[in-house]
XYZ file of C-alpha atoms in Angstrom:
406
model
C -60.281 -62.547 -47.206
C -61.588 -59.543 -49.253
C -65.125 -58.793 -48.586
C -67.620 -56.688 -50.692
C -71.095 -56.424 -49.351
C -73.898 -54.341 -51.044
C -77.059 -53.647 -48.991
C -79.773 -52.735 -51.436
C -82.343 -49.987 -50.370
C -85.261 -52.278 -50.675
C -83.986 -54.780 -47.848
C -85.357 -52.537 -45.141
C -88.778 -52.212 -46.696
C -89.108 -55.899 -47.078
C -88.320 -56.582 -43.504
C -90.656 -59.192 -42.062
C -91.699 -60.663 -45.570
C -90.771 -64.144 -46.258
C -87.434 -64.354 -48.384
C -85.433 -66.798 -50.204
C -81.582 -66.804 -49.818
C -79.791 -67.694 -52.973
C -76.237 -68.852 -52.778
C -73.658 -69.289 -55.517
C -70.523 -70.699 -54.192
C -67.308 -70.919 -56.007
C -63.982 -72.423 -55.052
C -62.615 -68.896 -54.200
C -65.850 -66.798 -53.934
C -69.351 -66.672 -52.538
C -72.283 -64.682 -54.036
C -75.455 -64.311 -52.195
C -78.841 -62.712 -53.198
C -82.091 -62.158 -51.101
C -85.504 -62.386 -52.881
C -88.940 -61.697 -51.737
C -90.536 -65.110 -51.731
C -93.753 -63.823 -52.998
C -92.777 -61.345 -55.815
C -89.333 -62.623 -56.311
C -88.058 -58.940 -56.253
C -84.433 -58.808 -55.233
C -84.071 -57.184 -51.675
C -80.327 -57.774 -51.068
C -77.062 -58.956 -52.444
C -73.538 -59.340 -51.618
C -70.185 -61.056 -52.596
C -66.964 -62.278 -51.022
C -63.711 -63.224 -52.789
C -60.681 -64.850 -51.031
C -58.758 -65.860 -54.200
C -55.457 -64.751 -52.676
C -55.956 -66.801 -49.533
C -55.438 -70.469 -48.940
C -57.809 -71.155 -46.079
C -60.220 -74.138 -45.785
C -63.316 -73.977 -47.959
C -65.616 -74.965 -45.320
C -64.315 -72.160 -42.969
C -64.293 -69.549 -45.441
C -67.896 -70.197 -46.728
C -69.286 -70.233 -43.317
C -67.529 -66.923 -42.199
C -68.243 -65.508 -45.597
C -72.075 -66.211 -45.274
C -72.298 -64.883 -41.870
C -70.550 -61.710 -42.683
C -72.475 -61.022 -45.901
C -75.764 -61.513 -44.046
C -74.843 -59.494 -41.061
C -76.787 -56.440 -42.384
C -80.051 -58.466 -42.673
C -82.573 -59.946 -40.327
C -82.445 -63.606 -40.837
C -85.798 -64.419 -39.400
C -87.668 -63.725 -42.631
C -85.499 -66.311 -44.579
C -87.754 -69.296 -45.150
C -85.725 -71.100 -47.853
C -82.312 -71.383 -49.279
C -81.505 -72.037 -52.927
C -78.032 -73.195 -54.331
C -76.646 -73.065 -57.771
C -74.982 -76.497 -58.402
C -72.894 -77.005 -61.338
C -73.166 -80.872 -61.834
C -76.221 -83.032 -61.161
C -75.163 -86.001 -63.378
C -77.781 -88.306 -64.624
C -79.332 -88.515 -61.269
C -80.665 -85.029 -60.800
C -82.355 -83.619 -64.003
C -84.458 -81.170 -62.222
C -84.169 -79.091 -59.070
C -84.599 -80.916 -55.855
C -84.841 -80.412 -52.149
C -81.610 -81.142 -50.360
C -81.180 -84.003 -48.104
C -78.308 -86.350 -47.202
C -78.878 -88.508 -50.502
C -78.582 -85.253 -52.535
C -75.557 -84.097 -50.980
C -74.052 -87.539 -51.232
C -74.651 -87.693 -54.993
C -73.154 -84.136 -55.379
C -70.198 -85.271 -53.512
C -69.921 -88.287 -55.772
C -69.649 -86.019 -58.856
C -66.890 -83.914 -57.391
C -64.475 -85.478 -59.863
C -66.390 -84.316 -62.793
C -66.724 -80.686 -61.422
C -63.820 -80.309 -58.837
C -63.955 -76.665 -58.657
C -67.475 -76.322 -58.392
C -69.375 -79.165 -56.538
C -67.289 -78.997 -53.275
C -67.987 -75.395 -53.050
C -71.701 -76.101 -53.421
C -71.480 -78.427 -50.453
C -69.595 -75.997 -48.573
C -72.213 -73.500 -49.008
C -74.994 -75.867 -47.991
C -73.172 -76.639 -44.898
C -72.640 -72.936 -44.186
C -76.268 -72.162 -44.713
C -77.346 -75.162 -42.537
C -75.193 -73.820 -39.559
C -76.489 -70.168 -39.889
C -80.253 -71.095 -40.522
C -80.787 -74.389 -38.940
C -83.992 -76.173 -40.040
C -84.576 -73.853 -43.120
C -85.183 -76.073 -46.081
C -82.592 -75.990 -48.934
C -82.960 -76.515 -52.750
C -80.226 -77.577 -55.236
C -80.739 -76.072 -58.840
C -78.502 -77.925 -61.297
C -76.790 -76.307 -64.140
C -76.811 -79.598 -66.081
C -80.626 -79.882 -65.574
C -81.643 -77.653 -68.664
C -79.661 -79.977 -70.964
C -81.693 -83.122 -69.729
C -83.767 -82.677 -73.074
C -80.677 -83.446 -75.359
C -81.474 -86.456 -77.517
C -79.000 -89.499 -77.405
C -77.805 -88.313 -80.688
C -76.632 -85.168 -79.083
C -75.341 -86.442 -75.870
C -73.475 -89.655 -76.832
C -69.893 -89.624 -77.698
C -68.384 -91.756 -80.507
C -66.818 -94.070 -78.157
C -67.599 -97.689 -77.006
C -71.169 -97.739 -75.870
C -70.454 -99.544 -72.819
C -68.472 -96.453 -71.589
C -72.053 -94.788 -71.261
C -73.800 -97.808 -69.780
C -70.993 -98.654 -67.333
C -69.438 -95.253 -66.392
C -71.980 -92.610 -67.419
C -69.748 -91.060 -70.172
C -71.933 -88.611 -71.960
C -72.316 -84.912 -72.837
C -73.904 -83.088 -69.871
C -73.796 -79.412 -70.775
C -73.404 -76.613 -68.283
C -74.473 -73.045 -67.700
C -78.022 -74.293 -67.892
C -79.433 -71.814 -65.473
C -78.336 -68.965 -67.498
C -79.282 -70.474 -70.917
C -82.849 -71.270 -69.205
C -83.305 -67.594 -68.134
C -82.025 -66.094 -71.352
C -84.440 -68.405 -73.410
C -87.309 -67.045 -71.344
C -86.064 -63.471 -71.360
C -85.512 -63.567 -75.201
C -89.028 -64.552 -75.751
C -90.149 -61.746 -73.528
C -88.053 -59.088 -75.323
C -89.182 -60.222 -78.763
C -92.859 -60.414 -77.777
C -93.036 -63.965 -79.161
C -93.963 -67.188 -77.313
C -90.896 -69.431 -76.491
C -92.716 -72.286 -78.655
C -92.036 -70.270 -81.766
C -88.307 -69.430 -81.268
C -85.095 -70.998 -82.208
C -82.258 -69.423 -80.270
C -78.548 -69.808 -80.134
C -77.423 -68.485 -76.755
C -73.837 -67.559 -76.315
C -72.831 -67.554 -72.534
C -69.483 -65.859 -72.779
C -67.552 -65.046 -69.592
C -64.386 -66.757 -68.342
C -66.153 -70.001 -69.064
C -67.945 -70.155 -72.363
C -70.814 -72.411 -73.708
C -73.137 -72.185 -76.552
C -76.811 -73.609 -76.611
C -79.238 -74.344 -79.099
C -82.620 -73.880 -77.800
C -85.806 -74.701 -79.604
C -89.286 -74.062 -78.023
C -87.824 -73.396 -74.765
C -85.675 -76.787 -74.660
C -82.032 -77.335 -75.011
C -81.446 -79.504 -78.240
C -77.539 -79.061 -78.303
C -74.841 -77.494 -76.550
C -71.009 -77.011 -76.770
C -69.765 -78.038 -73.204
C -69.769 -81.847 -72.628
C -68.811 -84.478 -69.988
C -66.959 -81.525 -68.126
C -66.967 -77.760 -68.432
C -63.714 -78.029 -70.435
C -65.237 -78.880 -73.767
C -66.535 -76.794 -76.430
C -65.460 -73.283 -77.637
C -62.080 -71.610 -76.450
C -62.372 -69.597 -73.286
C -60.598 -67.284 -70.954
C -57.959 -69.891 -69.572
C -59.710 -73.149 -70.680
C -58.886 -74.802 -74.051
C -62.277 -75.944 -75.155
C -62.206 -78.872 -77.514
C -58.998 -80.247 -78.646
C -57.929 -83.393 -80.580
C -57.999 -86.221 -78.075
C -55.025 -87.582 -80.058
C -53.170 -84.690 -78.984
C -53.629 -85.398 -75.377
C -52.596 -89.054 -75.830
C -49.440 -87.807 -77.697
C -48.417 -85.464 -74.995
C -48.899 -88.177 -72.251
C -47.460 -91.079 -74.144
C -44.167 -89.176 -74.825
C -43.939 -87.863 -71.334
C -44.096 -84.165 -72.281
C -46.812 -83.765 -69.707
C -48.201 -85.876 -66.768
C -51.914 -85.930 -65.957
C -51.881 -83.457 -63.249
C -49.875 -80.913 -65.308
C -52.027 -81.436 -68.339
C -55.195 -81.109 -66.322
C -53.926 -77.730 -64.999
C -52.685 -76.606 -68.230
C -56.052 -77.164 -69.992
C -58.159 -75.581 -67.233
C -55.878 -72.747 -66.152
C -53.035 -71.987 -68.862
C -54.784 -72.378 -72.108
C -57.438 -70.461 -74.109
C -57.068 -66.753 -74.538
C -54.300 -66.831 -71.788
C -52.496 -69.683 -73.430
C -52.056 -67.948 -76.832
C -51.935 -64.279 -75.835
C -49.873 -64.902 -72.607
C -50.326 -62.984 -69.439
C -54.082 -62.948 -69.052
C -57.186 -64.683 -70.006
C -59.268 -61.549 -69.290
C -60.907 -60.420 -72.657
C -60.458 -56.695 -71.631
C -56.650 -57.157 -71.078
C -56.283 -59.024 -74.228
C -58.280 -56.406 -76.292
C -56.092 -53.763 -74.624
C -52.900 -55.587 -75.555
C -54.158 -55.982 -79.229
C -54.806 -52.231 -79.394
C -51.122 -51.766 -78.187
C -49.957 -53.733 -81.162
C -49.385 -57.192 -79.570
C -49.499 -59.967 -82.236
C -50.116 -62.729 -80.006
C -53.142 -60.919 -78.418
C -54.599 -60.334 -81.959
C -54.097 -64.101 -82.899
C -55.748 -65.141 -79.667
C -58.777 -63.000 -80.308
C -58.891 -64.331 -83.964
C -58.931 -68.031 -82.790
C -61.450 -67.116 -80.010
C -64.009 -65.608 -82.268
C -63.480 -68.100 -85.058
C -64.097 -71.060 -82.388
C -67.298 -69.185 -81.335
C -68.595 -68.567 -85.016
C -67.987 -72.264 -85.591
C -70.079 -73.225 -82.556
C -72.814 -70.932 -83.700
C -72.889 -72.670 -86.938
C -72.997 -76.134 -85.279
C -76.152 -74.934 -83.052
C -77.874 -73.347 -86.128
C -77.459 -76.816 -87.819
C -78.990 -78.526 -84.712
C -81.923 -76.053 -84.805
C -82.503 -76.109 -88.504
C -82.729 -72.394 -88.708
C -82.346 -69.371 -86.447
C -84.590 -66.664 -85.068
C -82.336 -64.893 -82.671
C -78.629 -65.008 -81.381
C -78.206 -64.181 -77.803
C -75.146 -62.860 -76.101
C -74.871 -63.096 -72.309
C -72.514 -63.008 -69.310
C -69.370 -60.864 -68.766
C -68.014 -60.874 -72.300
C -71.206 -61.428 -74.142
C -72.816 -58.454 -72.350
C -69.941 -55.876 -72.061
C -67.540 -56.593 -74.729
C -69.119 -54.821 -77.888
C -66.050 -55.378 -79.953
C -66.312 -59.266 -79.319
C -69.821 -59.216 -80.475
C -69.146 -57.212 -83.649
C -66.284 -59.614 -84.479
C -68.436 -62.692 -84.001
C -71.426 -61.463 -85.845
C -70.170 -59.421 -88.856
C -68.918 -62.517 -90.662
C -72.403 -64.329 -90.166
C -74.153 -61.970 -92.605
C -74.886 -65.140 -94.648
C -76.921 -66.363 -91.675
C -79.208 -63.300 -91.737
C -77.562 -61.715 -88.869
C -76.798 -57.946 -89.244
C -75.666 -55.626 -86.331
C -76.685 -52.039 -85.927
C -73.137 -50.903 -85.137
C -74.357 -47.803 -83.154
C -76.851 -50.094 -80.891
C -74.212 -52.630 -80.450
C -71.658 -50.091 -79.084
C -74.060 -48.351 -76.796
C -76.365 -51.091 -75.574
C -77.291 -51.487 -71.954
C -78.821 -54.896 -71.409
C -81.407 -55.950 -72.220
C -81.540 -54.856 -75.681
C -81.739 -55.692 -79.474
C -78.752 -54.703 -81.266
C -79.654 -56.150 -84.721
C -80.037 -53.838 -87.760
C -83.840 -53.151 -88.450
C -83.596 -55.178 -91.574
C -81.821 -58.085 -90.158
C -83.850 -61.398 -90.513
C -82.103 -62.883 -87.254
C -82.476 -60.702 -84.195
C -79.349 -60.199 -82.183
C -80.000 -59.729 -78.277
C -77.692 -58.584 -75.580
C -79.166 -59.960 -72.050
C -78.053 -59.733 -68.571
C -78.255 -63.140 -67.227
C -79.834 -63.860 -63.983
C -78.788 -67.246 -62.604
C -79.693 -66.115 -59.139
C -83.218 -65.399 -60.046
C -83.626 -68.709 -61.755
C -82.417 -70.376 -58.473
C -84.950 -68.427 -56.506
C -87.767 -69.385 -58.867
C -86.644 -72.935 -58.732
C -86.554 -73.057 -54.947
C -89.996 -71.423 -54.559
C -91.255 -74.048 -57.231
C -89.755 -77.007 -55.421
C -90.928 -76.146 -52.061
C -94.645 -75.309 -53.120
C -94.646 -78.668 -54.803
C -98.028 -78.019 -56.497
C -97.176 -79.467 -59.665
C -99.079 -76.674 -61.207
C -95.990 -74.630 -62.761
C -93.592 -76.488 -65.127
C -89.998 -75.610 -64.599
C -87.667 -74.694 -67.445
C -85.156 -77.043 -65.607
C -87.645 -79.817 -65.257
C -87.973 -81.536 -68.489
C -88.727 -84.982 -70.074
C -85.587 -86.845 -70.244
C -84.566 -88.803 -73.398
C -82.783 -91.849 -72.340
C -80.413 -93.756 -74.803
C -81.546 -97.372 -75.691
């Protein structure tokens, strides 16, 4: 198990003050952050990655959490917040964790098999290390609970929705919610006045149309496999293609599932790697398939942006965030340059040198183009404090009116 722990200088100064521990548990990693409960200033962080190992998740998360928190005094930790990818239709806001919440998260494992089991392992690890400390689940799906039925229903028999819960959920909600608020701050405008398309581009990619701080459309759907092409995930494909592959015996269900999640996207077309940095390097070296992969990738993202703008009826700012969105200036340029018709024009110098958070649009650009460093951990800390305060006085960006289908 490879361990990387960072002890921030502020940790010692904050000793004794109440703190919130934030956990982002993945299938092969665990990220933690410590936040001052009053100011939400970050006072510590760390990460562990055991992707090369094959040990049991429960054991790994427990050992990892203990090791990551070893440099810190645990006494000030008064709450634990968890990023949970899938809350289904049951949880459309952040909630305090109890046995019922954990059972529901477990029931949704089939829809998020890489994420929900890890979140449960993180909860067990935190309970073992910090017995009696309250825990809160902040769901990535919650931000998209404001989607109208016209946005979340699929064109399939309606009984699939009523009987089986088949609908679009949307993901990366903590990131989209944070960026919506941060974009308003950076632009000096109230969220109610803004129409945003937020491009969360990492190994997983999703776009969200946000109007007045609320999600009105998004590219991911029933699972995080839908939408634009990603690092190793296919994104949307013709369902008839999948039926064809299965019906003719070219692939069985497990092989197809693995291929769509781990062998598709940039990796599938370019071969070798789904890491944008490696694909860019291969293209620079003259690799034709790498060039093709990036052409498909940027085309799908531009098409997604167009769909999100249509849902909004206009656009005030285009936001790029996450690993690729924040750091790959070449990708931003290749996505935005053909969108001049939309009113988005880059300042090439600003785009190539920006250190998030910043505006990289040309001065005369009608649509602003922002590069933001997303803070899912901070969103979880905010939600944890809000849920445990339970005053009802502060509306949460993840606590919204839900529009149910008839």
